[in-house]
Short mmCIF file of C-alpha atoms in Angstrom, two decimals:
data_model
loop_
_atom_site.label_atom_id
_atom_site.label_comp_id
_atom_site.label_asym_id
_atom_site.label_seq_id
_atom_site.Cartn_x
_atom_site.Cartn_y
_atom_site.Cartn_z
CA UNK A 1 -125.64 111.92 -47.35
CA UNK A 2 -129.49 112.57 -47.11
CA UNK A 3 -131.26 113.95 -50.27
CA UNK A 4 -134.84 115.50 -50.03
CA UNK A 5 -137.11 115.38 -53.06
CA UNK A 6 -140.47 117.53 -52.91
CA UNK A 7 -142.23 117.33 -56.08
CA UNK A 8 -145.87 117.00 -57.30
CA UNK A 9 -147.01 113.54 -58.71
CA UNK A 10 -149.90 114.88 -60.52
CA UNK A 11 -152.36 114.34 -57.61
CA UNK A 12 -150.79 115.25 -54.34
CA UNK A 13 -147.03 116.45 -53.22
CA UNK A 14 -144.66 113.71 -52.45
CA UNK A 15 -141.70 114.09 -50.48
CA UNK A 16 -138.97 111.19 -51.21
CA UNK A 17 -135.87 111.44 -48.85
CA UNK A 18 -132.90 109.05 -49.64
CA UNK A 19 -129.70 107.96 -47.77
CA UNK A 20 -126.62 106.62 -49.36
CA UNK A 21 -124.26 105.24 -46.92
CA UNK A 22 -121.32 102.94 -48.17
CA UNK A 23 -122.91 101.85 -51.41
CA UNK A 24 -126.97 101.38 -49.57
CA UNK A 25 -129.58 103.31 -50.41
CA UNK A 26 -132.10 103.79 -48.43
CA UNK A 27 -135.53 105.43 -49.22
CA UNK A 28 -138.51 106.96 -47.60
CA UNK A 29 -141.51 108.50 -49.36
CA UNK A 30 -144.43 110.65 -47.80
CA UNK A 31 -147.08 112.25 -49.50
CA UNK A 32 -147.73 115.84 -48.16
CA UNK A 33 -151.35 116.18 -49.81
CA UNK A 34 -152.05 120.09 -50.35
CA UNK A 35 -148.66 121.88 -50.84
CA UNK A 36 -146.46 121.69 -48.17
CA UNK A 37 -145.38 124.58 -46.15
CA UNK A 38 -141.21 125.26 -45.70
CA UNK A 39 -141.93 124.04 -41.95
CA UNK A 40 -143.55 120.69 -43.25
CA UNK A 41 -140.38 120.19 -45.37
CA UNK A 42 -138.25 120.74 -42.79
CA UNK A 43 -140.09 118.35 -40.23
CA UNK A 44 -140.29 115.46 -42.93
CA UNK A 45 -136.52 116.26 -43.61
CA UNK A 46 -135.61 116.24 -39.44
CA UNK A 47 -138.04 113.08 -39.34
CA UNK A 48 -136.80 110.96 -42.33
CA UNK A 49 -133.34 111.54 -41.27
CA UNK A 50 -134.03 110.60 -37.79
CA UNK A 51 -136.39 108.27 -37.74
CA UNK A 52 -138.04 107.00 -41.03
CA UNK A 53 -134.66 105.92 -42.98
CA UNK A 54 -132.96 104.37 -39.66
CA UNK A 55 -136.48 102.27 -39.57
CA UNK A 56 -136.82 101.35 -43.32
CA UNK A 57 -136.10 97.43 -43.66
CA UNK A 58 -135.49 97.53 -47.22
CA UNK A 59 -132.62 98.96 -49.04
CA UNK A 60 -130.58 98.63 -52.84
CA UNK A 61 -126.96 98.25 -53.24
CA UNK A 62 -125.67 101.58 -54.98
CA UNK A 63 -122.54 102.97 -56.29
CA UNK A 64 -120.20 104.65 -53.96
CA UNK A 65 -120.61 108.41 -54.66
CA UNK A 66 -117.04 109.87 -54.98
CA UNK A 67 -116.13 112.59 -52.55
CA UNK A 68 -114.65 115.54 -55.07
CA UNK A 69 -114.24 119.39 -54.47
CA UNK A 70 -116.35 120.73 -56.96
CA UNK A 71 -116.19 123.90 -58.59
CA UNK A 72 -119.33 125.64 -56.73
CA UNK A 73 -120.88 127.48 -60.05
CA UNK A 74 -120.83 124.19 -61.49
CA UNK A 75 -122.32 122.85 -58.22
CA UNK A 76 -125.33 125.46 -58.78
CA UNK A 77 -125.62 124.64 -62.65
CA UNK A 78 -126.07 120.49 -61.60
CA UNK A 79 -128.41 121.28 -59.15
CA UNK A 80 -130.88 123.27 -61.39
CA UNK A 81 -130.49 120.63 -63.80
CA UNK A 82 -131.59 118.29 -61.40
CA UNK A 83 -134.61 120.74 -60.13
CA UNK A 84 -135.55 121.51 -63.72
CA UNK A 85 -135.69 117.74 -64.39
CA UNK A 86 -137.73 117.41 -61.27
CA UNK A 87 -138.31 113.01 -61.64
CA UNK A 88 -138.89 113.10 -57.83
CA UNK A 89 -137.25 110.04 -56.93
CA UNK A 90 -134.04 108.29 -58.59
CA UNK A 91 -134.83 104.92 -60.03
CA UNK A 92 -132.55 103.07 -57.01
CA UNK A 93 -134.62 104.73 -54.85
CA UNK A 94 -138.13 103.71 -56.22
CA UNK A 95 -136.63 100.33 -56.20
CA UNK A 96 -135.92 100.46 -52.49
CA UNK A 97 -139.37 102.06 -52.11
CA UNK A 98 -140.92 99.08 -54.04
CA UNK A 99 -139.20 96.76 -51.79
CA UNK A 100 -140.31 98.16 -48.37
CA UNK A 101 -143.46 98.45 -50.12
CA UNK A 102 -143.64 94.24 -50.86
CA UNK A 103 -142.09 93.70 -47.29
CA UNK A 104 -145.05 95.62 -45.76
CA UNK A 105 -147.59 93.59 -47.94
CA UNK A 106 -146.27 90.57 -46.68
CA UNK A 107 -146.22 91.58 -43.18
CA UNK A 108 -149.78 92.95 -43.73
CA UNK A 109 -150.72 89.77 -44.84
CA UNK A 110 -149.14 87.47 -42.37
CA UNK A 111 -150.99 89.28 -39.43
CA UNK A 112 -154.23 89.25 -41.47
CA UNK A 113 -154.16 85.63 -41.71
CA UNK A 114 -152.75 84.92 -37.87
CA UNK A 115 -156.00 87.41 -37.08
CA UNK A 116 -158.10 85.24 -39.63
CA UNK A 117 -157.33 81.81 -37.48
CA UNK A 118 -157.71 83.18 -34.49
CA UNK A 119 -161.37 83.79 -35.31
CA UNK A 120 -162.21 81.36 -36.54
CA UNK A 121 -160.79 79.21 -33.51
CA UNK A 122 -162.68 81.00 -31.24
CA UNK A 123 -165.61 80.60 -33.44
CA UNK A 124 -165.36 76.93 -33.15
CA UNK A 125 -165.00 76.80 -29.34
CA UNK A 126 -167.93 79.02 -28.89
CA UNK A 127 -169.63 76.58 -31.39
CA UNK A 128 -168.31 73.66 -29.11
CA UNK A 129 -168.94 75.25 -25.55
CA UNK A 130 -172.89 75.60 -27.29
CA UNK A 131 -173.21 72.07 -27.99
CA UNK A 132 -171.92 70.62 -24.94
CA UNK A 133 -174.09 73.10 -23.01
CA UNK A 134 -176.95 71.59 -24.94
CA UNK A 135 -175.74 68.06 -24.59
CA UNK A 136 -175.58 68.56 -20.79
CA UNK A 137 -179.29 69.10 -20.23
CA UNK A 138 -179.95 65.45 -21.05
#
């Protein structure tokens, strides 16, 4: 089950979609900017779902949610609760945020430093093609 989260963090408008499947939960978050439009909700929904929660490396172990026919008024009455308490994203989710967030540092760093060596390697060979060409004149 996918859940969609639009809310306003004070600066911009977040959307945080989460997927619990078999006790993982995985979570995406966007931020929107301005306020989004019903068509940008519905593209981040179609995209997260398709795309951005199948790709997410990181996920947290979470409770099974149990499959119950529920009465629907008391469906309703849950649901404004949650709206009214409007957090944005459950705290299993920010943890699976945090951790795709620390995955992507790493990653970010890794190629920084690969980039790093492989300029200053060229550096040096440029610095060592110089000196030979200066050598050879002798």
């Amino acid at each position: 089950m996918v859940v969609v989260t639009v809310y306003h963090d004070g600066q911009f408008w977040a959307g945080v979609a989460e997927r619990n499947d078999d006790g993982v939960l995985k979570a995406v978050r966007t931020v929107f900017g301005c306020e989004p439009t019903e068509q940008d909700v519905i593209a981040f929904a179609h995209l997260a779902i398709c795309e951005t929660l199948d790709a997410a490396k990181e996920s947290v172990e979470a409770p099974k949610l149990p499959v119950s026919s529920m009465n629907p008024k008391r469906r309703q009455r849950e649901i404004r609760r949650e709206i009214a308490s409007a957090q944005g994203a459950s705290t299993k989710a920010q943890a699976a945020l945090q951790r795709e967030r620390e995955a992507r540092g790493v990653e970010r760093k890794k190629t920084a430093k690969l980039r790093r060596e492989e300029t200053k390697e060229r550096k040096r060979l440029q610095k060592q093609a110089k000196k030979k060409k200066k050598h050879r004149g002798r």
